[in-house]
Amino acid sequence: MSALPTDLTYRNPVLDADWSDPDVTRVGDDFYLTASSFGRVPGLPLLHSRDLVNWTLVGHALQRLEPESEFGVPRHDCGVWAPSLRHHDDRFWIFWGDPDQGIFQVNAPEIRGPWTRPHLVKAGKGLIDPCPLWDEETGEAYLVHAWARSRSGVKNRLTGHRMHPHGTELLDEGKVIVDADRIPGWFTLEGPKLYRHDGWFWILAPAGGVETGWQGAFRSRDFFGPYEEKVVLEQRDTDVNGPHQGGWVRTPSGEDWFLHFQQRGAYGRVVHLQPMRWGPAGNTSRSSESGGGWPVIGDDGAPVAEHRRPDLPAQPAAAPATDDDFPGGRHGRQWQWTANPRDGWATQHSADGLRLTCVRTAGAHDLRTLPNVLTQRLPGTPCTVEVELRLDSPEPGARAGLAVLGDAYAWIGLQRGTDGTAHLVHRFAETVAESERDAGHPRLVPEGGVRLRIEAGAGARCRFSYDIGDGFRPSGQTFAATPWRWVGALLGLAALAPTGQGHAGTATFTRFRISPA
């Protein structure tokens, strides 16, 4: 959790949930952050802070993934990979790589938009993690990106381009400017962030893999190299595995800070804030020039668990929203669909509560395959999740509930029987399974609502329970939440019905709450 505003220190992580591959920029007294959103919609989350410790979610830059036909079904490891956020020429710019399509860009006059539709800057397979740079000294513009071996057969290298200052196209075929196969011990170089500082071109880029990697810094007097390198942040004897991939930002008073992620299994990639300073030249593994300083991140290159707060005005404690009363049937910014949404999945109305249509589908046996699941991130600390549910559907087989979703998943909720009665059901699916099994015995329940609860303990071990008016009762065994590919476990709300003709009714969710355990 974020530190209290009266504290002189903060504790990591400052964003204790899956805000993967963060990048950050400052405009005046305001800091803004975006993160990977992969195949979830809306994408490109936009977070705001005044002190780098307390963050709120203020919107998304990408309302739908394109092309529409490709993202009508869940594609959890596709879509938006490792975006870069910059402010240039009085506009916000976000560049990202879709590993199957190429490098995209959107821009807006204000952080809350309106954002342009995605523009394809460079088409190609395996082009990921792009970052632009507008050189204020020369007026030139550049772009660097990494490679995904799964699509291109290439990895562990960075390619640089000259870019049109308008940010719409690249001006050359590109050149490999860092080949980490030539650096002893380096592998999986990716996620570059490009800067100009002290007369040098700087690339801050992670290597070594998501769970065990380190943060590297590269510098050159010329954008196209040659670059020399240095490891500037690594785990050492701390309990922060793989501290890497993020962005550098400078405060108005001249302090430097670095935000990066830590991979934490089912919790995804949580975000840490590290102090940063520019130190002496030091040694590099193949130093070709002398002079100038290298970034020193954390405690002399090791991540800090607690540190003095940035020299910024104290702010109220804040974090991205989780709770939701769904006023007028609308869900808050924290929710994302598992694919591009379609009209009619959620109905606006005059009262509170999320009214989801029981979407007819042949895939009701596997929530992982469905686009009409509304999700938000699982908190990185033990918590209790509760929601109230009413199943307003007479359709036999119609069902709705609360889920923990990953490579394996479990959910609890209501299902309509063939005789019209309502049953409390609790089901799960293992990682390799293609359909669900009962996790608890179905139970006949009276008409009306049910309260559903998930108690997520240490290690994302989840206990399910329900209340039909006589207090909470446990259901089934403990379920260990699992991540999806590149994505932490998600909390989900879903309403489904078997295939057939006509409208299958609705389910209404009210009073969604997440509280510390």
Coordinates of C-alpha atoms in Angstrom, one line a residue:
M1 CA 0.0 0.0 0.0
S2 CA 1.1 3.6 -0.5
A3 CA 2.5 5.4 2.5
L4 CA 0.4 7.8 4.5
P5 CA 0.9 11.5 3.6
T6 CA 2.4 12.2 7.0
D7 CA 5.1 9.6 6.5
L8 CA 8.6 10.7 5.6
T9 CA 9.2 7.4 3.8
Y10 CA 7.4 5.1 1.4
R11 CA 7.5 1.4 1.0
N12 CA 7.6 -0.7 -2.2
P13 CA 5.7 -1.6 -4.2
V14 CA 4.0 1.7 -4.8
L15 CA 1.5 0.0 -7.2
D16 CA 0.8 -3.4 -5.6
A17 CA -1.0 -5.1 -8.5
D18 CA -0.3 -6.0 -12.2
W19 CA 0.7 -2.8 -13.8
S20 CA 3.1 -4.5 -16.2
D21 CA 6.0 -2.8 -18.0
P22 CA 5.5 0.7 -16.6
D23 CA 6.6 3.9 -18.3
V24 CA 6.4 7.4 -16.8
T25 CA 6.7 11.0 -17.9
R26 CA 6.3 14.4 -16.1
V27 CA 4.5 17.5 -17.3
G28 CA 4.8 20.4 -15.0
D29 CA 4.0 19.1 -11.5
D30 CA 2.1 16.1 -12.7
F31 CA 3.4 12.6 -13.3
Y32 CA 1.8 10.1 -15.7
L33 CA 2.2 6.4 -16.1
T34 CA 1.0 3.8 -18.6
A35 CA 1.5 0.0 -18.7
S36 CA 0.9 -3.0 -20.9
S37 CA -2.7 -4.1 -21.3
F38 CA -2.2 -7.0 -23.8
G39 CA -5.6 -8.2 -25.0
R40 CA -7.8 -6.5 -22.5
V41 CA -10.1 -3.6 -23.4
P42 CA -10.0 -0.7 -22.9
G43 CA -6.2 -0.7 -23.2
L44 CA -3.3 1.5 -22.3
P45 CA -4.2 2.5 -18.8
L46 CA -3.4 6.1 -17.7
L47 CA -2.4 6.8 -14.1
H48 CA -1.7 10.1 -12.5
S49 CA 0.4 11.2 -9.4
R50 CA 1.8 14.3 -7.8
D51 CA 4.3 12.5 -5.6
L52 CA 5.3 9.3 -7.5
V53 CA 4.0 7.3 -4.5
N54 CA 0.2 7.7 -4.6
W55 CA -1.4 6.9 -8.0
T56 CA -4.9 7.1 -9.4
L57 CA -6.3 5.6 -12.6
V58 CA -7.7 8.5 -14.8
G59 CA -8.5 6.7 -18.0
H60 CA -7.4 4.6 -21.0
A61 CA -5.8 5.8 -24.3
L62 CA -7.1 2.8 -26.3
Q63 CA -10.8 2.1 -26.4
R64 CA -10.7 -0.8 -28.8
L65 CA -8.0 -3.1 -30.2
E66 CA -7.5 -3.3 -33.9
P67 CA -8.2 -5.0 -36.2
E68 CA -11.6 -5.7 -34.7
S69 CA -11.7 -9.2 -36.1
E70 CA -8.5 -10.2 -34.4
F71 CA -9.6 -9.2 -30.9
G72 CA -13.2 -10.4 -30.8
V73 CA -12.0 -13.3 -28.7
P74 CA -9.5 -13.3 -25.8
R75 CA -5.8 -13.1 -26.8
H76 CA -4.2 -12.7 -23.5
D77 CA -0.6 -12.6 -24.7
C78 CA -1.2 -10.4 -27.7
G79 CA -2.2 -6.8 -28.2
V80 CA -0.4 -4.0 -26.3
W81 CA 3.1 -4.8 -25.3
A82 CA 5.4 -2.5 -23.2
P83 CA 4.2 1.0 -24.2
S84 CA 6.3 4.2 -24.0
L85 CA 4.7 7.4 -22.8
R86 CA 6.2 10.8 -23.8
H87 CA 5.1 14.5 -23.9
H88 CA 6.3 16.4 -26.9
D89 CA 5.0 19.5 -28.8
D90 CA 2.2 20.0 -26.3
R91 CA 0.9 16.5 -26.9
F92 CA 1.0 13.2 -25.1
W93 CA 2.4 10.3 -27.2
I94 CA 2.2 6.5 -26.6
F95 CA 4.0 4.0 -28.8
W96 CA 3.7 0.3 -28.3
G97 CA 4.4 -2.9 -30.2
D98 CA 1.8 -5.5 -31.2
P99 CA 4.0 -8.6 -31.7
D100 CA 1.8 -9.8 -34.6
Q101 CA 1.3 -6.5 -36.4
G102 CA 4.0 -3.9 -35.7
I103 CA 4.6 -0.6 -34.0
F104 CA 1.6 1.6 -33.2
Q105 CA 1.2 5.2 -32.0
V106 CA -1.6 7.3 -30.4
N107 CA -1.5 10.9 -29.2
A108 CA -3.7 13.4 -27.5
P109 CA -3.6 17.1 -26.3
E110 CA -4.5 16.1 -22.8
I111 CA -3.9 12.9 -20.8
R112 CA -7.7 12.3 -20.7
G113 CA -7.9 12.7 -24.4
P114 CA -9.3 12.7 -26.9
W115 CA -6.8 10.2 -28.2
T116 CA -6.3 9.5 -31.8
R117 CA -7.0 6.1 -33.3
P118 CA -4.0 3.8 -33.5
H119 CA -1.6 4.6 -36.3
L120 CA 0.7 1.9 -37.6
V121 CA 4.2 3.4 -37.7
K122 CA 6.0 0.2 -38.9
A123 CA 4.4 -3.1 -39.9
G124 CA 6.1 -6.3 -39.1
K125 CA 6.2 -9.5 -37.0
G126 CA 8.0 -9.4 -33.7
L127 CA 8.5 -5.7 -33.4
I128 CA 8.0 -4.9 -29.7
D129 CA 8.7 -2.4 -27.0
P130 CA 9.3 0.8 -29.1
C131 CA 10.3 4.1 -27.6
P132 CA 10.6 7.4 -29.4
L133 CA 13.0 10.3 -28.7
W134 CA 12.7 13.9 -30.0
D135 CA 16.1 15.5 -29.7
E136 CA 15.4 19.0 -28.6
E137 CA 19.0 20.1 -29.5
T138 CA 19.0 19.0 -33.1
G139 CA 15.3 18.7 -34.0
E140 CA 15.9 15.1 -35.0
A141 CA 13.6 12.2 -34.0
Y142 CA 14.5 8.6 -33.3
L143 CA 12.9 5.3 -32.4
V144 CA 14.3 2.2 -30.8
H145 CA 12.6 -1.2 -30.5
A146 CA 13.2 -4.8 -29.4
W147 CA 12.3 -8.1 -31.0
A148 CA 10.1 -11.0 -30.0
R149 CA 11.7 -14.3 -31.0
S150 CA 8.3 -16.1 -30.9
R151 CA 7.2 -14.1 -34.0
S152 CA 10.5 -13.1 -35.7
G153 CA 13.1 -15.6 -34.7
V154 CA 15.2 -12.7 -33.4
K155 CA 15.8 -11.6 -29.8
N156 CA 18.4 -10.0 -27.6
R157 CA 19.0 -7.0 -29.8
L158 CA 17.8 -3.5 -30.2
T159 CA 17.1 -1.8 -33.5
G160 CA 17.3 2.0 -34.1
H161 CA 15.6 4.2 -36.7
R162 CA 15.4 7.8 -37.6
M163 CA 11.8 8.9 -37.2
H164 CA 9.8 11.7 -38.9
P165 CA 9.4 14.5 -36.3
H166 CA 5.6 14.1 -36.7
G167 CA 5.9 10.6 -35.2
T168 CA 4.0 9.0 -38.1
E169 CA 6.7 7.1 -40.0
L170 CA 10.2 5.9 -39.9
L171 CA 12.8 7.3 -42.3
D172 CA 15.1 4.3 -42.7
E173 CA 15.2 0.5 -42.7
G174 CA 16.8 0.5 -39.2
K175 CA 20.1 -0.7 -37.8
V176 CA 20.9 -3.0 -35.0
I177 CA 22.4 -0.6 -32.4
V178 CA 22.9 -3.1 -29.5
D179 CA 23.5 -6.8 -30.1
A180 CA 23.5 -8.3 -26.7
D181 CA 24.7 -11.7 -28.1
R182 CA 28.1 -9.9 -28.2
I183 CA 27.9 -9.1 -24.5
P184 CA 29.0 -12.0 -22.3
G185 CA 26.2 -13.2 -20.0
W186 CA 23.4 -11.1 -21.5
F187 CA 20.2 -12.6 -22.8
T188 CA 16.6 -11.5 -23.5
L189 CA 17.5 -7.8 -24.0
E190 CA 14.2 -5.9 -24.4
G191 CA 12.0 -3.1 -23.2
P192 CA 14.3 -0.1 -24.2
K193 CA 13.6 3.4 -23.0
L194 CA 15.4 6.1 -24.9
Y195 CA 16.7 9.4 -23.5
R196 CA 19.1 12.3 -24.1
H197 CA 21.3 13.4 -21.1
D198 CA 24.6 15.1 -20.6
G199 CA 25.5 14.9 -24.3
W200 CA 24.8 11.2 -24.5
F201 CA 22.1 9.0 -26.0
W202 CA 20.9 6.7 -23.2
I203 CA 19.0 3.5 -23.5
L204 CA 17.7 2.0 -20.3
A205 CA 16.8 -1.6 -21.1
P206 CA 16.2 -4.8 -19.1
A207 CA 17.7 -8.2 -19.8
G208 CA 17.8 -11.6 -18.2
G209 CA 14.1 -12.6 -18.3
V210 CA 11.0 -11.4 -16.5
E211 CA 11.5 -13.3 -13.2
T212 CA 15.3 -13.1 -12.8
G213 CA 16.5 -10.2 -14.9
W214 CA 18.4 -7.0 -14.3
Q215 CA 18.3 -3.4 -15.5
G216 CA 21.0 -2.3 -18.0
A217 CA 22.0 1.2 -19.1
F218 CA 23.6 1.8 -22.5
R219 CA 25.2 5.1 -23.7
S220 CA 26.7 6.5 -26.9
R221 CA 27.6 9.9 -28.3
D222 CA 25.8 8.9 -31.6
F223 CA 22.4 7.4 -31.7
F224 CA 23.5 4.6 -34.0
G225 CA 26.3 3.6 -31.7
P226 CA 28.6 2.1 -30.7
Y227 CA 27.1 1.8 -27.2
E228 CA 28.8 0.8 -23.9
E229 CA 26.8 -0.9 -21.2
K230 CA 26.5 -1.2 -17.5
V231 CA 24.2 -3.1 -15.1
V232 CA 22.6 -0.5 -12.9
L233 CA 20.0 -2.5 -10.9
E234 CA 19.8 -6.1 -9.9
Q235 CA 18.4 -8.3 -7.1
R236 CA 21.6 -8.9 -5.1
D237 CA 20.8 -10.1 -1.6
T238 CA 17.3 -8.5 -1.5
D239 CA 14.0 -10.4 -1.9
V240 CA 13.0 -8.4 -5.0
N241 CA 13.5 -10.8 -7.9
G242 CA 14.1 -9.4 -11.4
P243 CA 13.9 -5.7 -10.6
H244 CA 13.9 -4.2 -14.1
Q245 CA 12.0 -2.7 -17.1
G246 CA 10.6 0.8 -16.4
G247 CA 11.2 4.5 -16.9
W248 CA 13.3 7.4 -15.5
V249 CA 11.7 10.6 -14.5
R250 CA 13.1 13.9 -13.0
T251 CA 11.2 16.0 -10.5
P252 CA 10.9 19.8 -10.7
S253 CA 13.6 20.1 -8.0
G254 CA 16.0 18.0 -10.0
E255 CA 15.7 14.6 -8.2
D256 CA 15.8 11.5 -10.4
W257 CA 13.6 8.4 -9.9
F258 CA 13.1 5.1 -11.6
L259 CA 9.9 3.1 -11.7
H260 CA 10.2 -0.6 -12.6
F261 CA 8.4 -3.9 -12.1
Q262 CA 8.8 -7.1 -10.1
Q263 CA 7.3 -10.3 -11.3
R264 CA 5.2 -11.9 -8.5
G265 CA 3.5 -14.9 -9.9
A266 CA -0.3 -14.8 -9.7
Y267 CA -0.1 -11.1 -8.7
G268 CA 1.6 -10.2 -12.0
R269 CA 4.1 -7.4 -12.3
V270 CA 4.0 -5.0 -9.4
V271 CA 5.6 -1.5 -9.6
H272 CA 8.5 -0.3 -7.4
L273 CA 9.9 3.2 -7.1
Q274 CA 13.7 3.5 -6.8
P275 CA 15.9 6.6 -6.1
M276 CA 18.3 7.4 -8.9
R277 CA 21.3 9.6 -9.3
W278 CA 24.1 10.1 -11.8
G279 CA 27.4 8.8 -10.5
P280 CA 31.0 8.7 -11.7
A281 CA 31.9 7.0 -15.0
G282 CA 32.9 3.8 -13.3
N283 CA 33.7 0.6 -15.2
T284 CA 31.8 -0.9 -18.0
S285 CA 32.2 -4.4 -19.5
R286 CA 33.7 -2.8 -22.7
S287 CA 34.2 0.9 -22.0
S288 CA 35.1 2.8 -25.2
E289 CA 35.0 6.3 -23.8
S290 CA 35.6 8.0 -20.5
G291 CA 33.9 10.9 -18.8
G292 CA 30.3 11.4 -17.8
G293 CA 28.3 9.6 -15.2
W294 CA 26.2 6.5 -15.1
P295 CA 22.8 6.1 -13.5
V296 CA 23.0 4.7 -10.0
I297 CA 19.6 3.2 -9.1
G298 CA 18.3 2.0 -5.7
D299 CA 20.8 1.4 -2.9
D300 CA 24.0 1.5 -5.1
G301 CA 22.4 -0.8 -7.6
A302 CA 20.1 -2.9 -5.3
P303 CA 16.4 -2.3 -5.0
V304 CA 15.2 -0.5 -1.8
A305 CA 12.2 -1.8 0.2
E306 CA 11.7 1.6 2.0
H307 CA 13.2 5.0 1.3
R308 CA 12.8 8.7 1.8
R309 CA 9.8 10.1 -0.1
P310 CA 10.5 12.2 -3.2
D311 CA 11.0 15.9 -2.6
L312 CA 7.5 16.7 -3.7
P313 CA 4.4 18.3 -1.9
A314 CA 2.7 15.8 0.4
Q315 CA -0.4 14.2 -1.2
P316 CA -3.4 12.3 0.3
A317 CA -3.0 8.6 0.3
A318 CA -4.4 7.2 -3.0
A319 CA -4.5 4.1 -5.1
P320 CA -6.3 3.0 -8.3
A321 CA -10.0 2.3 -7.5
T322 CA -11.2 -1.2 -6.8
D323 CA -14.7 -0.8 -5.3
D324 CA -17.7 -0.2 -7.4
D325 CA -21.5 0.4 -6.9
F326 CA -22.0 0.6 -10.7
P327 CA -24.1 3.7 -10.6
G328 CA -26.6 3.7 -13.5
G329 CA -25.3 0.4 -14.6
R330 CA -21.9 1.8 -15.6
H331 CA -18.7 0.2 -14.4
G332 CA -15.6 2.1 -13.2
R333 CA -12.4 2.7 -15.0
Q334 CA -10.7 -0.3 -13.2
W335 CA -12.7 -2.8 -15.2
Q336 CA -11.6 -4.3 -18.6
W337 CA -13.2 -6.8 -20.9
T338 CA -11.2 -9.8 -22.0
A339 CA -11.7 -8.8 -25.7
N340 CA -13.4 -6.0 -27.7
P341 CA -16.9 -5.6 -26.1
R342 CA -20.1 -5.8 -28.1
D343 CA -23.3 -3.7 -27.7
G344 CA -25.7 -5.2 -25.3
W345 CA -23.4 -6.9 -22.9
A346 CA -24.1 -4.4 -20.2
T347 CA -27.3 -2.3 -19.8
Q348 CA -27.5 1.2 -18.4
H349 CA -30.4 2.0 -16.1
S350 CA -31.6 4.4 -13.4
A351 CA -30.4 2.5 -10.3
D352 CA -27.1 1.1 -9.0
G353 CA -25.8 -2.2 -10.1
L354 CA -24.1 -3.8 -13.1
R355 CA -26.7 -5.5 -15.3
L356 CA -24.9 -8.0 -17.5
T357 CA -26.7 -9.8 -20.3
C358 CA -26.5 -13.6 -20.0
V359 CA -24.7 -13.9 -23.3
R360 CA -25.6 -17.1 -25.3
T361 CA -22.4 -19.1 -26.0
A362 CA -21.2 -22.6 -26.8
G363 CA -18.2 -21.9 -24.6
A364 CA -19.8 -21.6 -21.2
H365 CA -17.7 -24.6 -20.1
D366 CA -14.5 -22.5 -20.2
L367 CA -14.4 -18.8 -19.0
R368 CA -10.9 -18.4 -20.4
T369 CA -12.2 -18.5 -24.0
L370 CA -15.0 -15.9 -23.5
P371 CA -14.8 -12.2 -24.5
N372 CA -17.7 -11.1 -22.3
V373 CA -15.9 -11.4 -18.9
L374 CA -15.4 -8.1 -17.1
T375 CA -12.2 -8.1 -15.1
Q376 CA -9.9 -6.1 -12.8
R377 CA -6.5 -6.8 -11.3
L378 CA -6.1 -9.0 -8.2
P379 CA -4.5 -7.0 -5.4
G380 CA -1.0 -8.0 -4.5
T381 CA -1.7 -8.2 -0.7
P382 CA -4.2 -10.5 1.1
C383 CA -7.7 -9.2 0.7
T384 CA -11.4 -10.1 0.8
V385 CA -13.5 -9.6 -2.3
E386 CA -17.3 -9.5 -2.1
V387 CA -20.2 -8.8 -4.5
E388 CA -23.9 -9.3 -4.4
L389 CA -25.6 -11.1 -7.3
R390 CA -29.1 -11.6 -8.5
L391 CA -29.8 -13.9 -11.5
D392 CA -32.8 -12.4 -13.4
S393 CA -33.0 -15.1 -16.1
P394 CA -35.5 -17.9 -16.4
E395 CA -33.4 -19.6 -19.0
P396 CA -32.3 -23.2 -18.0
G397 CA -28.6 -23.2 -17.8
A398 CA -28.2 -19.5 -17.4
R399 CA -25.4 -18.7 -14.9
A400 CA -23.5 -15.8 -13.4
G401 CA -20.8 -15.4 -10.9
L402 CA -17.5 -14.1 -9.4
A403 CA -14.3 -15.6 -10.7
V404 CA -10.5 -15.7 -10.2
L405 CA -9.1 -16.1 -13.7
G406 CA -5.7 -17.3 -14.9
D407 CA -4.2 -20.3 -16.7
A408 CA -6.4 -22.1 -14.1
Y409 CA -9.6 -20.6 -12.8
A410 CA -12.4 -20.9 -10.3
W411 CA -15.8 -19.2 -9.9
I412 CA -18.8 -19.2 -7.6
G413 CA -22.3 -18.0 -8.5
L414 CA -25.8 -18.9 -9.5
Q415 CA -27.2 -21.2 -12.2
R416 CA -30.8 -21.8 -13.3
G417 CA -31.9 -25.4 -13.3
T418 CA -34.0 -27.1 -15.9
D419 CA -37.0 -26.9 -13.5
G420 CA -36.6 -23.2 -13.0
T421 CA -35.0 -23.4 -9.6
A422 CA -31.7 -21.5 -8.8
H423 CA -28.6 -23.3 -7.6
L424 CA -25.5 -22.1 -5.9
V425 CA -22.6 -23.5 -8.0
H426 CA -18.8 -23.5 -7.5
R427 CA -16.6 -24.7 -10.3
F428 CA -13.0 -24.7 -11.4
A429 CA -10.8 -25.6 -14.4
E430 CA -7.2 -26.8 -14.2
T431 CA -4.5 -25.3 -16.4
V432 CA -4.6 -28.1 -19.0
A433 CA -8.4 -28.8 -18.7
E434 CA -10.8 -27.7 -21.5
S435 CA -13.9 -27.6 -19.3
E436 CA -15.0 -27.1 -15.7
R437 CA -15.6 -29.4 -12.8
D438 CA -17.6 -28.9 -9.6
A439 CA -15.5 -27.5 -6.8
G440 CA -18.4 -27.7 -4.3
H441 CA -21.7 -29.5 -4.3
P442 CA -24.5 -27.5 -6.1
R443 CA -27.0 -26.2 -3.6
L444 CA -30.6 -25.2 -4.1
V445 CA -31.1 -21.6 -3.0
P446 CA -34.2 -19.5 -2.6
E447 CA -35.1 -16.9 -5.1
G448 CA -33.4 -13.6 -4.5
G449 CA -29.8 -12.5 -4.2
V450 CA -26.7 -14.1 -2.9
R451 CA -23.5 -12.6 -1.5
L452 CA -20.3 -14.1 -2.9
R453 CA -16.9 -13.8 -1.2
I454 CA -13.3 -14.7 -2.1
E455 CA -10.7 -14.5 0.6
A456 CA -7.4 -14.2 -1.1
G457 CA -4.6 -15.1 1.3
A458 CA -0.8 -15.2 1.2
G459 CA 0.4 -16.6 -2.1
A460 CA -2.9 -15.8 -3.8
R461 CA -4.5 -18.8 -2.2
C462 CA -8.3 -18.3 -2.5
R463 CA -11.1 -19.5 -0.3
F464 CA -14.7 -19.2 -1.7
S465 CA -17.8 -18.7 0.4
Y466 CA -21.5 -17.5 0.0
D467 CA -24.3 -16.1 2.0
I468 CA -28.0 -16.7 1.1
G469 CA -29.3 -14.9 4.1
D470 CA -28.0 -17.0 7.0
G471 CA -24.3 -16.0 7.1
F472 CA -21.3 -16.9 5.0
R473 CA -20.6 -20.6 4.5
P474 CA -17.4 -21.9 2.9
S475 CA -17.5 -23.8 -0.4
G476 CA -14.9 -26.2 -1.8
Q477 CA -11.2 -26.4 -1.3
T478 CA -8.6 -23.6 -1.3
F479 CA -7.8 -22.6 -4.9
A480 CA -4.3 -21.3 -5.7
A481 CA -4.6 -18.5 -8.3
T482 CA -2.4 -18.7 -11.3
P483 CA -1.2 -16.1 -13.8
W484 CA -2.0 -16.1 -17.5
R485 CA 0.7 -15.7 -20.0
W486 CA 2.4 -12.3 -19.2
V487 CA -0.7 -11.4 -17.1
G488 CA -1.4 -11.7 -13.4
A489 CA -4.6 -13.4 -12.2
L490 CA -7.7 -11.4 -12.6
L491 CA -11.0 -11.0 -10.8
G492 CA -13.9 -11.4 -13.1
L493 CA -17.7 -11.0 -13.4
A494 CA -19.5 -13.0 -16.0
A495 CA -23.1 -13.9 -17.1
L496 CA -23.7 -16.7 -19.6
A497 CA -26.4 -18.8 -21.1
P498 CA -26.5 -21.8 -23.4
T499 CA -26.9 -21.4 -27.2
G500 CA -30.5 -20.8 -28.4
Q501 CA -32.9 -18.2 -29.6
G502 CA -34.0 -14.9 -28.1
H503 CA -32.8 -12.9 -25.1
A504 CA -31.6 -15.1 -22.2
G505 CA -32.2 -12.5 -19.4
T506 CA -29.7 -10.7 -17.2
A507 CA -27.7 -10.9 -14.0
T508 CA -27.2 -7.9 -11.7
F509 CA -24.1 -7.4 -9.6
T510 CA -24.1 -4.8 -6.8
R511 CA -21.7 -3.5 -4.1
F512 CA -18.4 -4.9 -5.4
R513 CA -15.9 -4.4 -2.6
I514 CA -12.2 -5.3 -2.0
S515 CA -11.0 -4.9 1.6
P516 CA -7.6 -5.7 3.2
A517 CA -7.6 -9.1 4.9

